[in-house]
Each structure stands twice: as C-alpha cells, then as structure tokens.
mmCIF file of C-alpha atoms in Angstrom:
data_model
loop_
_atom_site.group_PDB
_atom_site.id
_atom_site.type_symbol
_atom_site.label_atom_id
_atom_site.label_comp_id
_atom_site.label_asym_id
_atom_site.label_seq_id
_atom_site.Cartn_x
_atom_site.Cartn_y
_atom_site.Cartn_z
ATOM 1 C CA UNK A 1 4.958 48.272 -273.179
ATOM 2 C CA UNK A 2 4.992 44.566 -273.547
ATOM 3 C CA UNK A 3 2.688 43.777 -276.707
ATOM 4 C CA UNK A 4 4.317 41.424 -279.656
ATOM 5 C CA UNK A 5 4.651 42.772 -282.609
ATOM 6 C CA UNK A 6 4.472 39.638 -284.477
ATOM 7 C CA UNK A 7 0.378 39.511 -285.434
ATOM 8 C CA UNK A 8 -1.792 37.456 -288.401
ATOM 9 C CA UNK A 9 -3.302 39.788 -290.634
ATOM 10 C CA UNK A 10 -5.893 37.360 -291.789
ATOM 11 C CA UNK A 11 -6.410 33.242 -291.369
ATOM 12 C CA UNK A 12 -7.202 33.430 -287.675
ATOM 13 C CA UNK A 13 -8.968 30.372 -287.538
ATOM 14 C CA UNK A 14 -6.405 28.628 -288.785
ATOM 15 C CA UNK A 15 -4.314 28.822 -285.964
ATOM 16 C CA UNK A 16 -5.737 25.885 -283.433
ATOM 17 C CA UNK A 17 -4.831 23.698 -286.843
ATOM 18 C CA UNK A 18 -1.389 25.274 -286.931
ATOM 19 C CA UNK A 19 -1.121 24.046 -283.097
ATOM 20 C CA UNK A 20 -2.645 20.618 -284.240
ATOM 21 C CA UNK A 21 -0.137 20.045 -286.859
ATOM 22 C CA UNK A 22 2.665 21.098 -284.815
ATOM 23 C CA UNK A 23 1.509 17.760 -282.809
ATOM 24 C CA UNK A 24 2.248 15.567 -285.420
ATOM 25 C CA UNK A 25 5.133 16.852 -286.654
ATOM 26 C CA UNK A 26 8.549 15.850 -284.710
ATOM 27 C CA UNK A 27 10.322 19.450 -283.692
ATOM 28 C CA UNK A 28 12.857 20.524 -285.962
ATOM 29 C CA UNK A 29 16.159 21.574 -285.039
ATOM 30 C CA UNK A 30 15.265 24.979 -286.561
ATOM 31 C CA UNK A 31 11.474 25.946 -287.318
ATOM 32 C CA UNK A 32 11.521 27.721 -290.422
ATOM 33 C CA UNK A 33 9.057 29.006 -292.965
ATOM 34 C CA UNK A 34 10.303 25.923 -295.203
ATOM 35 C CA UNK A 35 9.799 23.568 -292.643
ATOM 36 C CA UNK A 36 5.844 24.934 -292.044
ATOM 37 C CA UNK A 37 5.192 24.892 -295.455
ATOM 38 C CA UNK A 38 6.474 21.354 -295.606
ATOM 39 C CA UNK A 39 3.396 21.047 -292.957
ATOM 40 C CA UNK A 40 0.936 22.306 -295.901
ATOM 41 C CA UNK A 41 1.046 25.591 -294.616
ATOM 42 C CA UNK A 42 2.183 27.966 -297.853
ATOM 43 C CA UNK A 43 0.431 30.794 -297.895
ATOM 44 C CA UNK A 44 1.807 34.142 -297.039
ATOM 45 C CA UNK A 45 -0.358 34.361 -294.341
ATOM 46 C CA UNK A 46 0.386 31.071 -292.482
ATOM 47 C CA UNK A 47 4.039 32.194 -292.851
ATOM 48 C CA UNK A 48 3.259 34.972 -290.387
ATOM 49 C CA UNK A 49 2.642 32.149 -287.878
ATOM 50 C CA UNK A 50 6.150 31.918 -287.289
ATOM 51 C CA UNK A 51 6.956 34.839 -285.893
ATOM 52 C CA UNK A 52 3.957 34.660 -283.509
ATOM 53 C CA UNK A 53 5.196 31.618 -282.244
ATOM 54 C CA UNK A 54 8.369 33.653 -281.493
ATOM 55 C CA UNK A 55 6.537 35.749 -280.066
ATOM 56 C CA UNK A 56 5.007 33.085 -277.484
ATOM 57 C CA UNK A 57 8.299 31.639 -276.580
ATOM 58 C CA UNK A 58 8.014 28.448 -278.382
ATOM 59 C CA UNK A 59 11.139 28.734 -280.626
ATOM 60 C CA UNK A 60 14.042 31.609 -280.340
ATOM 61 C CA UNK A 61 14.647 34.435 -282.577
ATOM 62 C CA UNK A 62 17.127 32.094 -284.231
ATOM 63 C CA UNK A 63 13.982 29.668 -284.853
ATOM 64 C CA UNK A 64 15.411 27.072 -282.282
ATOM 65 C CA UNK A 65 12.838 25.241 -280.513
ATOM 66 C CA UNK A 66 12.840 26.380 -276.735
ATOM 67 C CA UNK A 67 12.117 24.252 -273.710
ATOM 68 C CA UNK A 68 7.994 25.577 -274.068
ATOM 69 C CA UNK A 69 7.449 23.773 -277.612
ATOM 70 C CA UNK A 70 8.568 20.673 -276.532
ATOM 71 C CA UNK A 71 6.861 20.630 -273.193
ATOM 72 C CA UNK A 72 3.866 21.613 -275.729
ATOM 73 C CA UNK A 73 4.288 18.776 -277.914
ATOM 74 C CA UNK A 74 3.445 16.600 -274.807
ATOM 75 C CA UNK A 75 -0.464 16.473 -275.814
ATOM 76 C CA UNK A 76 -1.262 16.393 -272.076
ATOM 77 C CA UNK A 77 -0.245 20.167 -271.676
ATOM 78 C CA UNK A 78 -0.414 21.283 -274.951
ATOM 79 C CA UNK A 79 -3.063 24.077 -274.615
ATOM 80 C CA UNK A 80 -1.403 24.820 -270.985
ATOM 81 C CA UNK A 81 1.918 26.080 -272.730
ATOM 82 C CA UNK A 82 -0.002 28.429 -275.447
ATOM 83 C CA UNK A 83 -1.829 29.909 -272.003
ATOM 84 C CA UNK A 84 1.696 30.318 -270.662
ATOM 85 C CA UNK A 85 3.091 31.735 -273.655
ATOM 86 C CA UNK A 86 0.141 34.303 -274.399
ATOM 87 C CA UNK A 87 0.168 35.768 -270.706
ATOM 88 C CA UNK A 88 3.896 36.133 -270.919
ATOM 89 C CA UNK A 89 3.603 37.779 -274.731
ATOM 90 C CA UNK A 90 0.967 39.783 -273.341
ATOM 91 C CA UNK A 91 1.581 40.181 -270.082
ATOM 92 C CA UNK A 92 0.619 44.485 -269.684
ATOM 93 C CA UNK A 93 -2.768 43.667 -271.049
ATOM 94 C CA UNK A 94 -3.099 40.594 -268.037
ATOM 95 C CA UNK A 95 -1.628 43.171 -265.618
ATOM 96 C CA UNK A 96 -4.949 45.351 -266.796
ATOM 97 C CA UNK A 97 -7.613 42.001 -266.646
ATOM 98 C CA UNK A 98 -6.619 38.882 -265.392
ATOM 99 C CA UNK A 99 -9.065 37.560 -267.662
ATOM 100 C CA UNK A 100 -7.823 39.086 -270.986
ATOM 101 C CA UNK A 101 -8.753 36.066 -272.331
ATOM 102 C CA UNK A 102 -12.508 36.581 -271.740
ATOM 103 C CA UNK A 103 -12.466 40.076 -273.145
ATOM 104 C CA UNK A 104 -14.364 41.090 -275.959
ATOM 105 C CA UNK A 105 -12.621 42.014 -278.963
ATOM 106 C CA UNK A 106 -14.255 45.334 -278.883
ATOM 107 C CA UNK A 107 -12.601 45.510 -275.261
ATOM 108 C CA UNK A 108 -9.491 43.768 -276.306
ATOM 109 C CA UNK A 109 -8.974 46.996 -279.244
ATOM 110 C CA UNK A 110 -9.502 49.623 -276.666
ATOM 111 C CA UNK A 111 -6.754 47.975 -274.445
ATOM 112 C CA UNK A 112 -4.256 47.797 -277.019
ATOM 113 C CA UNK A 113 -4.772 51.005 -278.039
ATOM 114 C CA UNK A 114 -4.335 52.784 -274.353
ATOM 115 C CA UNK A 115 -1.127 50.210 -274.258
ATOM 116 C CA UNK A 116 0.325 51.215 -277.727
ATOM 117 C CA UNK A 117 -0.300 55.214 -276.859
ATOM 118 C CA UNK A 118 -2.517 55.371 -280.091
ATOM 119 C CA UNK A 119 0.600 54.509 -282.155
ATOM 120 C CA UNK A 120 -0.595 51.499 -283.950
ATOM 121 C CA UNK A 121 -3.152 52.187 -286.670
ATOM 122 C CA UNK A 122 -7.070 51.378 -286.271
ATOM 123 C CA UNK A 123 -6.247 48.190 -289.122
ATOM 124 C CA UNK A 124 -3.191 46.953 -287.302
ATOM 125 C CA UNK A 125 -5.240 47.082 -283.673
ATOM 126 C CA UNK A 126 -7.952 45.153 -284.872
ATOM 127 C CA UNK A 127 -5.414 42.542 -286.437
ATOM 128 C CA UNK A 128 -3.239 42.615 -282.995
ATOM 129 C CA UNK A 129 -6.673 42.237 -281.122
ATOM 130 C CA UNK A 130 -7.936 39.058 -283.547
ATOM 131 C CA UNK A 131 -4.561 37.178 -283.362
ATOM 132 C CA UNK A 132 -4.716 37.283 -279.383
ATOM 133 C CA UNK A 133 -8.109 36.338 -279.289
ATOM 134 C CA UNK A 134 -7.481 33.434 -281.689
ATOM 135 C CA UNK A 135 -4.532 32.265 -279.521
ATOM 136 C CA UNK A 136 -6.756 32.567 -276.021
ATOM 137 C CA UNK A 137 -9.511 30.194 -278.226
ATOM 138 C CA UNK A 138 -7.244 27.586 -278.705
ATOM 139 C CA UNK A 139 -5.387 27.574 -274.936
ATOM 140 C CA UNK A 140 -6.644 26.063 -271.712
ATOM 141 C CA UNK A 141 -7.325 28.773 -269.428
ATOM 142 C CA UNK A 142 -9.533 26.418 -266.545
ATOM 143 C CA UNK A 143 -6.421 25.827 -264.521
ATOM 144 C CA UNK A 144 -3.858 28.961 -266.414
ATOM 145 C CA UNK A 145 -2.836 30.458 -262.938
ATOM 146 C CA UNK A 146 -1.848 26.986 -261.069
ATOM 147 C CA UNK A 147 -0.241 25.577 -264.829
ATOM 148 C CA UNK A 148 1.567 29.205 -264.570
ATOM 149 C CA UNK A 149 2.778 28.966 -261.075
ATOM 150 C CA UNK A 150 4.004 25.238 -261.817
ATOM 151 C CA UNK A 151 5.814 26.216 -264.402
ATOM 152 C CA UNK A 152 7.914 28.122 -262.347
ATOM 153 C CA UNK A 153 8.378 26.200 -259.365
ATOM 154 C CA UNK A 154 5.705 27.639 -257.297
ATOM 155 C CA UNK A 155 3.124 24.261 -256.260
ATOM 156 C CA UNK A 156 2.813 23.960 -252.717
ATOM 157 C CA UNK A 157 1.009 26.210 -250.383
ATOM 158 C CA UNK A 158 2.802 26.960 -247.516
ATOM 159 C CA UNK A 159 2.669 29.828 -244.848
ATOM 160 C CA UNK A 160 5.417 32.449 -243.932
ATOM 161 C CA UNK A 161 7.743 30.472 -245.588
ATOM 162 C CA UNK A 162 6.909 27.085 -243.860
ATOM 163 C CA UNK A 163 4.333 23.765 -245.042
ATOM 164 C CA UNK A 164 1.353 24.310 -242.892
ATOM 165 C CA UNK A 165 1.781 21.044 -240.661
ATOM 166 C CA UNK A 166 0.788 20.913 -237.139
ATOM 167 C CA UNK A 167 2.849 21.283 -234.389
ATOM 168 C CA UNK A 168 4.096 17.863 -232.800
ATOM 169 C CA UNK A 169 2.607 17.804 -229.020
ATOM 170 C CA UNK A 170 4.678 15.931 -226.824
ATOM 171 C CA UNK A 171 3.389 12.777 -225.003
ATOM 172 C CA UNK A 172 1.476 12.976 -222.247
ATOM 173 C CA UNK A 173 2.935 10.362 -219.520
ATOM 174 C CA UNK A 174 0.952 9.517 -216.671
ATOM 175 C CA UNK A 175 2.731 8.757 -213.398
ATOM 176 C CA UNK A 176 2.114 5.475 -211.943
ATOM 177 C CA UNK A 177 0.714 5.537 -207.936
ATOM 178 C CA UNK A 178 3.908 5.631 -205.789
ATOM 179 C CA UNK A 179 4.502 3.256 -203.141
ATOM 180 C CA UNK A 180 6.547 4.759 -200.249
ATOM 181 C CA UNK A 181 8.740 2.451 -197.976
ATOM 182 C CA UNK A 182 11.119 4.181 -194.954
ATOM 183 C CA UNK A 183 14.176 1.680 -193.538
ATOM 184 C CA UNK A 184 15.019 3.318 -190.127
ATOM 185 C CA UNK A 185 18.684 1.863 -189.577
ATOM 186 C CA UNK A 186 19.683 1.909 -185.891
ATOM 187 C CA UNK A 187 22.900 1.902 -184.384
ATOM 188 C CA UNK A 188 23.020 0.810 -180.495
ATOM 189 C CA UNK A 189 25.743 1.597 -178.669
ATOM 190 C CA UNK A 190 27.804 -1.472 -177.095
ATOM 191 C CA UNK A 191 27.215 -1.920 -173.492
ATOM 192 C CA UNK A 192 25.840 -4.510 -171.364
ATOM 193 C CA UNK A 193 24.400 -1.844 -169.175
ATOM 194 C CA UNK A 194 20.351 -3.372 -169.948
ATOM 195 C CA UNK A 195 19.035 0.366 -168.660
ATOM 196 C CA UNK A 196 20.810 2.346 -171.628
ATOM 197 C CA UNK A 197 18.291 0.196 -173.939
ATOM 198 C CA UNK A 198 15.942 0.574 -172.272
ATOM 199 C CA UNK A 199 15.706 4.786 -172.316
ATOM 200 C CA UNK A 200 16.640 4.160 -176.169
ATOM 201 C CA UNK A 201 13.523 2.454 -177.293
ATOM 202 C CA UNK A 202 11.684 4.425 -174.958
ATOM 203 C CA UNK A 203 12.533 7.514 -176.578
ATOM 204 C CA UNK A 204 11.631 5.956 -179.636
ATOM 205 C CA UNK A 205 8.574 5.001 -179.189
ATOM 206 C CA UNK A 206 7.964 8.370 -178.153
ATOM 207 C CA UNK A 207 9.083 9.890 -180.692
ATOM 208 C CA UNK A 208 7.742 7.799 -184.215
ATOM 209 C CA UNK A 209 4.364 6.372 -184.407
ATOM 210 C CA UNK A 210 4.584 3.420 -185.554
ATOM 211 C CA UNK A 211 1.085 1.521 -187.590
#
C-alpha cells in the first residue's frame, strides 16, 4: 500500500495559506517545526503540516529541502509540484482513478479504506480523506499529466522510439533532350590504284544512309 501516514487532524483550510507562506519565506536549510512557527504557524495542528510535506517530497525525513520545494518556490509551478507530490504520496489511490482529485470525499473514504484493508479507524479515514482533498484544492491539476511527464524527462512525442518527421524524398532530376552526333573515321588504304576507291565509297554508300 502506498498511502502517507502523515495526515491533519483538523485546520484543513489552512493548508493553501501554509503553501502561500512557504512563498515568501526563503527555504531553510532544515524545515523544522521552529522554523514554521517562526511563519505564525504555532498551533499543534499546523505542526502536523510538516510531516505532510514529508510526505509530498518537498523536504527529507531529515527536514532538508529536496529538489521539489525549491522548484515549488518558483511561483510559476508552484501548484504543479503539490500535483506532483500528491500523485506520488498517493499514487495506489491514482492507480484506482486517475482523477482522485475529483473524487468525492465520500468516495475518497471508501478508497482508503479498501487500500488500508479496514485497518485505519472510521476517525482517522475521514482525516486521511480531508487532508488529500485539501492538498488536491490547492494544486493545479489542468495540465498534472504533461507537468508529471516533464518532470521526468518525458516531453516530446515521438513514435517507436523515433520524432515523427517525414521521410526526406530525394530530388527528382529531369534529363535534358540529348543531342546525338556519330564521327565515322575512315582509314583508306594507300594506293594510287583510282578503282580501289572507287568500290570503297561504293560500298559505302550502300551500306549507311546518309540525310
């Protein structure tokens, strides 16, 4: 099963102004609880929101910042890397629906409880179920699959392995009209006998039409 662990158990709307804040705020070499309550965040609650960024891939299990929060704190694909990191955190319940994100939360419950075997309590479901639904409100999910596939490399569609260009033809020459010219070299033999040329260029001109 693939389901994080890490879940809010109350302050759900809060969490596109934890993302917000997070944009203001340079990245720390180490993303504590101190540091987000430095934010304004001091609640027991919002301290929860730590681990569920864990969970999401934006900062190690050390609290390190990883390569996703600080491709996030680029506002320009800010909501694509909380897509990213909630169909990789949640990736058995996309393998179910593509389009967990549109689920219901009613929908969303029953999921999570075929995926946990029934091992998570009916309390703890519906707190699992709010906490992804409150991370799908606040990611962009209008381009998700192409941000996905970028994200890994994949961004050009090509066939069998090759860009779908079309085949080169080779020039087409066209020949020019040939003009045809025959040199007929004779060789007479030497004598001064007058009748030997004569038969010669008698046979000839039997022999080649000449225009």
């Amino acid at each position: 099963m693939s389901l994080p662990t890490s879940y809010m158990t109350g302050g759900y709307g809060k969490i596109p102004q934890y993302f917000d804040t997070l944009l203001t705020a340079r990245a720390p070499d180490k993303f504590t609880q101190k540091f987000f309550a430095d934010l304004g965040f001091t609640s027991s609650t919002d301290r929860l929101f730590v681990n569920v960024l864990k969970s999401i891939g934006f900062i190690d299990e050390s609290g390190v910042p990883t390569e996703r929060y600080f491709k996030f704190l680029d506002q320009s694909n800010s909501k694509k890397m909380v897509a990213i990191g909630v169909k990789e955190a949640y990736v058995d319940l996309f393998n179910l629906n593509v389009s967990a994100y549109n689920m219901t939360q009613a929908d969303v419950e029953g999921k999570f409880k075929t995926l946990t075997n029934g091992s998570k309590s009916s309390n703890t479901i519906v707190q699992m179920a709010k906490t992804f639904l409150a991370l799908c409100s606040y990611a962009e999910w209008t381009d998700a699959t192409a941000s996905d596939d970028q994200a890994r490399g994949f961004d050009t569609i090509e066939h069998d392995g090759q860009e779908n260009v079309p085949e080169k033809q080779p020039p087409v020459t066209r020949m020019a009209e040939l003009d045809l010219n025959y040199d007929i070299h004779i060789h007479l033999p030497a004598t001064r006998d007058q009748a030997v040329y004569d038969a010669l260029f008698a046979s000839l001109a039997k022999h080649i039409s000449l225009k």
